[in-house]
XYZ file of C-alpha atoms in Angstrom:
313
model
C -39.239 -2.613 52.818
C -37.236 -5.630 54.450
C -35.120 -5.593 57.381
C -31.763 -6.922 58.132
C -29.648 -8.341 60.902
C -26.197 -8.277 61.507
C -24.314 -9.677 64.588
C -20.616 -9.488 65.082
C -19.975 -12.170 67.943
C -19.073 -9.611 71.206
C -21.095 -6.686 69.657
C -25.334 -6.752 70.461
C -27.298 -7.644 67.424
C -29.044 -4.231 65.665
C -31.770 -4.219 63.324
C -32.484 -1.258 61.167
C -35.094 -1.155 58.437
C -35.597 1.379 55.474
C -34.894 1.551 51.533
C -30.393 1.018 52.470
C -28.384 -1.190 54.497
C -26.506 -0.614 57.135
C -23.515 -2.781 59.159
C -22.928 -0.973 62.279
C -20.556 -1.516 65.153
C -21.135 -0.803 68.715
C -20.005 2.201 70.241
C -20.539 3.903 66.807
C -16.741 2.918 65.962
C -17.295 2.645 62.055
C -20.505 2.494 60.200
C -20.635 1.956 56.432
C -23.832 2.567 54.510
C -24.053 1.475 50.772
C -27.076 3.359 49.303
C -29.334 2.384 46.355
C -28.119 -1.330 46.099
C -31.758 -2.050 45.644
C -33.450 -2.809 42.462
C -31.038 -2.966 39.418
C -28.131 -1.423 40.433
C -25.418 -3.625 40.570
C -21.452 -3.104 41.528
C -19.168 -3.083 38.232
C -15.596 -4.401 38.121
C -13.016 -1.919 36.705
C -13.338 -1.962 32.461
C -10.174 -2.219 30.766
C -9.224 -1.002 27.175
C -7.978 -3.213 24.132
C -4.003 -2.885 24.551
C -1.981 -1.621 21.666
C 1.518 -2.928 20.506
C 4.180 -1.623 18.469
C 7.189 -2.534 17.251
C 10.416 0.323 16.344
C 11.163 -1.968 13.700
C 9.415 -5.016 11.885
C 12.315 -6.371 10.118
C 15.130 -7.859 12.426
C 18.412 -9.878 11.640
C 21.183 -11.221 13.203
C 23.427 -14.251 13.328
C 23.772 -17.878 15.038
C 25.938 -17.487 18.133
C 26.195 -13.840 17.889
C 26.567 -11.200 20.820
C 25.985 -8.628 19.179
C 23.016 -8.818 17.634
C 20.144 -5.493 16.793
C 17.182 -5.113 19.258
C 14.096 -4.379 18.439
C 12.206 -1.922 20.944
C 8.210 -2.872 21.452
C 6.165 -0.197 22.906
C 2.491 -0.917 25.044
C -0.522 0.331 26.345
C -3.794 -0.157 27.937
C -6.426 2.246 28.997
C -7.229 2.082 32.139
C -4.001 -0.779 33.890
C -0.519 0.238 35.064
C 1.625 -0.093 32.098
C 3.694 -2.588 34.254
C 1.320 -4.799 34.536
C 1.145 -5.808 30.906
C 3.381 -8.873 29.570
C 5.381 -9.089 26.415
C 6.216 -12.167 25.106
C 6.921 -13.863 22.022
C 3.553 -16.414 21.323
C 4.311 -18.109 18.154
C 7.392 -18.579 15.541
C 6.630 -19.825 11.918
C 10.361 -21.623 11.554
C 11.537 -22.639 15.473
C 14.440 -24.560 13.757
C 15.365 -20.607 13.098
C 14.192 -19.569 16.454
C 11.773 -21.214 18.665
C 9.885 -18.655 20.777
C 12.066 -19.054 23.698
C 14.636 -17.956 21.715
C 13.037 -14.030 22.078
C 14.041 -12.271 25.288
C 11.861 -9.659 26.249
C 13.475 -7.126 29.055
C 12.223 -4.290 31.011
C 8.588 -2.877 32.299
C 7.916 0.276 31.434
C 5.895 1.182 28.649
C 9.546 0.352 26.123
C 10.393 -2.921 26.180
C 13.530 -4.258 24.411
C 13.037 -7.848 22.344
C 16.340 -9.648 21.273
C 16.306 -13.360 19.449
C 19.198 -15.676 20.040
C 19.521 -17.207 16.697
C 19.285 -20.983 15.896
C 19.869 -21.632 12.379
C 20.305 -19.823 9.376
C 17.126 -18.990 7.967
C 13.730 -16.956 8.105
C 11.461 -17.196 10.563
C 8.069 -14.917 11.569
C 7.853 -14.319 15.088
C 4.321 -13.301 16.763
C 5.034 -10.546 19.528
C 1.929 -10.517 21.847
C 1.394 -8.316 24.531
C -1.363 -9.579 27.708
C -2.965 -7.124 28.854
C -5.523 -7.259 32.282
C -8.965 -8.395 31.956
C -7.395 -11.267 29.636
C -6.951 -8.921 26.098
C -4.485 -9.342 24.197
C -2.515 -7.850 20.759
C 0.184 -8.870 18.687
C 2.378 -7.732 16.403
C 4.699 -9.788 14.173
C 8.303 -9.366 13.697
C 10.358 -10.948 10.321
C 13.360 -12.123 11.600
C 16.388 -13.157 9.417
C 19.485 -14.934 10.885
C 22.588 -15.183 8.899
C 25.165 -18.634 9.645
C 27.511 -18.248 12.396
C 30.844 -15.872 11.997
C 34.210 -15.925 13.480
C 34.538 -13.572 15.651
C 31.087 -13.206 17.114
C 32.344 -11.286 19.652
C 33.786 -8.246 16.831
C 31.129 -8.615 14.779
C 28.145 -6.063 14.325
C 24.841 -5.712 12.522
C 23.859 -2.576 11.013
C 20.380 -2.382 10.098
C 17.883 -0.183 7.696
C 20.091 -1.494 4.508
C 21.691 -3.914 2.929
C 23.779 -2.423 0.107
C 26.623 -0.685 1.807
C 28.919 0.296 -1.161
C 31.217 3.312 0.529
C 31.595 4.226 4.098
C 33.854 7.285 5.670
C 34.862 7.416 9.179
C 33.554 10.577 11.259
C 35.535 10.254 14.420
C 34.236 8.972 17.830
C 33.653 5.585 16.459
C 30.860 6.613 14.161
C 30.516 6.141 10.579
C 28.471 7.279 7.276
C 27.612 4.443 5.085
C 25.535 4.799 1.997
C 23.735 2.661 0.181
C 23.766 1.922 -3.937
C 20.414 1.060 -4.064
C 18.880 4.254 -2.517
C 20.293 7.900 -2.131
C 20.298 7.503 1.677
C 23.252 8.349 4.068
C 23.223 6.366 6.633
C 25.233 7.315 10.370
C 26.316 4.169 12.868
C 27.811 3.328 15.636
C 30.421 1.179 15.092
C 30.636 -0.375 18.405
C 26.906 -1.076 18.285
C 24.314 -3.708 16.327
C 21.205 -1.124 14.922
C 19.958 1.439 13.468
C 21.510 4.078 12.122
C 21.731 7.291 14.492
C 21.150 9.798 11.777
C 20.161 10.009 8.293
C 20.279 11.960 5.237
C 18.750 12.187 1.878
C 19.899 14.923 -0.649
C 17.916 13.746 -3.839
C 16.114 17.177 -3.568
C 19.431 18.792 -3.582
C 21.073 16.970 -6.362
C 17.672 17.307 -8.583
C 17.323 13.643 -8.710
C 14.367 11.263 -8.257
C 15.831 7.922 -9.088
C 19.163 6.198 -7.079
C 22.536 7.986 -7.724
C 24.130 4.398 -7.391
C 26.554 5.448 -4.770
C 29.427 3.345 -4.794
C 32.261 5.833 -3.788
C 33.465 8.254 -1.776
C 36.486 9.921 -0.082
C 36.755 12.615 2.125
C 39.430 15.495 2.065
C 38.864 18.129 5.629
C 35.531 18.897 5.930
C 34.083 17.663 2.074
C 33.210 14.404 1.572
C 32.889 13.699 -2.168
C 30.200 11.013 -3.051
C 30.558 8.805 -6.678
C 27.508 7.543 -8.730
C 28.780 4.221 -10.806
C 29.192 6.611 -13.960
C 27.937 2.784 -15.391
C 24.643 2.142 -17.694
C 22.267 -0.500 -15.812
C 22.030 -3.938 -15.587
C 20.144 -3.545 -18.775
C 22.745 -1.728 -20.736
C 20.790 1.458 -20.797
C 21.809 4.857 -19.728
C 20.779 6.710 -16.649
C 21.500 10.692 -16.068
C 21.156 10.163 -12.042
C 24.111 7.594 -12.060
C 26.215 10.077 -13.652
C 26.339 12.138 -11.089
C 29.163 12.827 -8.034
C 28.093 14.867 -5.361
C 29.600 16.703 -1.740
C 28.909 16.710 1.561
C 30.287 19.479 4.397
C 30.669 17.520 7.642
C 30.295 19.134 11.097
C 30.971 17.752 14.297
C 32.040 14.607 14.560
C 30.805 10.913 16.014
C 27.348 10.898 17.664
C 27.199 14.774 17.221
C 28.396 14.237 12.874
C 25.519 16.389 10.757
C 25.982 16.183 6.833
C 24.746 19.523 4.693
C 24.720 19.503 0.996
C 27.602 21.188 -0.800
C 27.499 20.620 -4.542
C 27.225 17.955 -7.395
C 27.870 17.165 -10.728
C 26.803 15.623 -13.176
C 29.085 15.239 -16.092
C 31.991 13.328 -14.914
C 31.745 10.336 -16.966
C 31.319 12.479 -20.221
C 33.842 14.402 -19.519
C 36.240 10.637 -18.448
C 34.961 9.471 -22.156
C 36.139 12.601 -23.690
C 39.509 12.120 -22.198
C 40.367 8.796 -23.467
C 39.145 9.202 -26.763
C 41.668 12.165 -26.476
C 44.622 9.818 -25.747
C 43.687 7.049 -28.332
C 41.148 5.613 -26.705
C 43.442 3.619 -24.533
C 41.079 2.169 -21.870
C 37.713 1.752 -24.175
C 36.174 4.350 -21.883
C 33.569 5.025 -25.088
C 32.619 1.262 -25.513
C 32.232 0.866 -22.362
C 29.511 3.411 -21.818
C 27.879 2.603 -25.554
C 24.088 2.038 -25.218
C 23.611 -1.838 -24.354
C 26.923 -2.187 -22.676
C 26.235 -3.833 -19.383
C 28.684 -2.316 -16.972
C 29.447 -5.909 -15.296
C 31.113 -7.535 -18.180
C 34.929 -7.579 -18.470
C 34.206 -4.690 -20.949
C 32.055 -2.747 -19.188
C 32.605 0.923 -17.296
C 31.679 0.725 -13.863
C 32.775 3.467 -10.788
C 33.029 0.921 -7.406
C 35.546 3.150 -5.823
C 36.755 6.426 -5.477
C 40.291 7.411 -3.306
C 42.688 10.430 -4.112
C 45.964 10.251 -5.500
C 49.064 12.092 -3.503
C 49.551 15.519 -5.158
């Protein structure tokens, strides 16, 4: 057992003697005991988790001097700390002719954050996202980042992400738009007025009966039906695929923000039945050579769909 003094200048000296300490103040004003801080027990600052990082999107482009460039959003965490006390910053860039790290702006505090690069120069560039988290722990992410040379009207221009193939687009009112894609089957709805992802998406391979690309590279819309054209073309190898033979339609509801897409109907015999036809009316536009196994549908000979439109009535 060992005893222990305390003095406070004014207040009388006390000493009190037993297995705890005790600070007390005269006239009983406040007394605070700390028990069993004897032997091995010891006081433990607060333990914080590992934080976590992710990114909405790990592929981001955009263009020198643009203002309208895609965000990216970057979402934290960290058991045990306020979620505003965690830092998001861009640490390291693998091309800072392309972007240097201050290049990335990193806004907000919440648990969202919202990343932008300001582009320097054409090119590629990885960018390490890192979020600092308390007790010193860190984690990053990276972000590919692609920035295209300088345009014209910076200022008009906008960057639609999530594909890079647009081949037909039809305007849904409000400023929105459905774009597809001739390397996938996906339908794609943007914003026009905004750099990003698209809002909505659609996918009716199940619906058609198809499991490889349609090659979409038409479309026109009459009311409510928008009608959707394969290439009717072989490959680039010259061989022939059923799926690209194929036009399908889409029933539109709403419109802008609020647009939703339902399958309609497809078919899959167009370009048969386009062959048919000239070799009806003496072959006049080589519709059959076109489509002959080994044609590519590129060459000045070739048969290739890479628009569709109707004609007055």
């Amino acid at each position: 057992m060992q005893d222990y003094a305390v003095s406070n200048g004014a207040f009388p000296h006390g000493v009190f003697s037993s297995g705890r300490r005790t600070v007390a103040v005269a006239g009983s004003c406040l007394a605070l005991a700390a028990l069993s801080l004897g032997g091995n027990s010891q006081a433990h600052a607060a333990s914080y988790g590992t934080p976590t990082i992710s990114l909405s999107a790990t592929y981001l482009s955009g263009a020198v001097g643009a203002v309208g460039d895609p965000t990216v959003q970057v979402t934290v965490a960290q058991s045990g700390a306020d979620v505003s006390a965690l830092t998001v910053a861009a640490s390291k860039s693998s091309k800072t002719s392309v972007a240097p790290t201050s290049a990335v702006t990193v806004t907000g505090t919440g648990a969202t954050r919202q990343l932008a690069v300001a582009a320097a120069a054409q090119g590629y560039t990885d960018l390490t996202v890192k979020v600092t988290g308390l007790g010193g722990k860190t984690a990053t992410k990276t972000l590919h980042y692609a920035a295209s040379a300088s345009v014209q009207q910076p200022a008009d221009t906008r960057y639609f992400t999530g594909s890079s193939d647009a081949s037909a687009a039809v305007d849904v009112g409000g400023g929105y738009v459905v774009v597809a894609d001739d390397e996938s089957n996906v339908l794609r709805l943007y914003d026009r007025s905004a750099s990003g992802a698209p809002v909505k998406t659609w996918d009716f391979s199940d619906d058609i009966d198809v499991d490889k690309e349609i090659d979409i590279e038409g479309a026109a819309r009459v009311g409510d039906t928008i009608y959707w054209t394969g290439s009717l073309g072989n490959n680039k190898d010259g061989e022939y695929k059923a799926a690209r033979n194929t036009v399908f339609t889409t029933k539109v509801t709403g419109t802008g923000a609020n647009t939703s897409l339902s399958y309609d109907s497809s078919y899959g015999k167009l370009r048969d039945n386009l062959v048919a036809w000239d070799k009806a009316n003496g072959n006049k536009y080589g519709f059959a050579a076109g489509t002959a196994d080994g044609q590519v549908p590129k060459e000045i000979n070739g048969f290739n769909v890479e628009g569709l439109e109707f004609a007055p009535s």
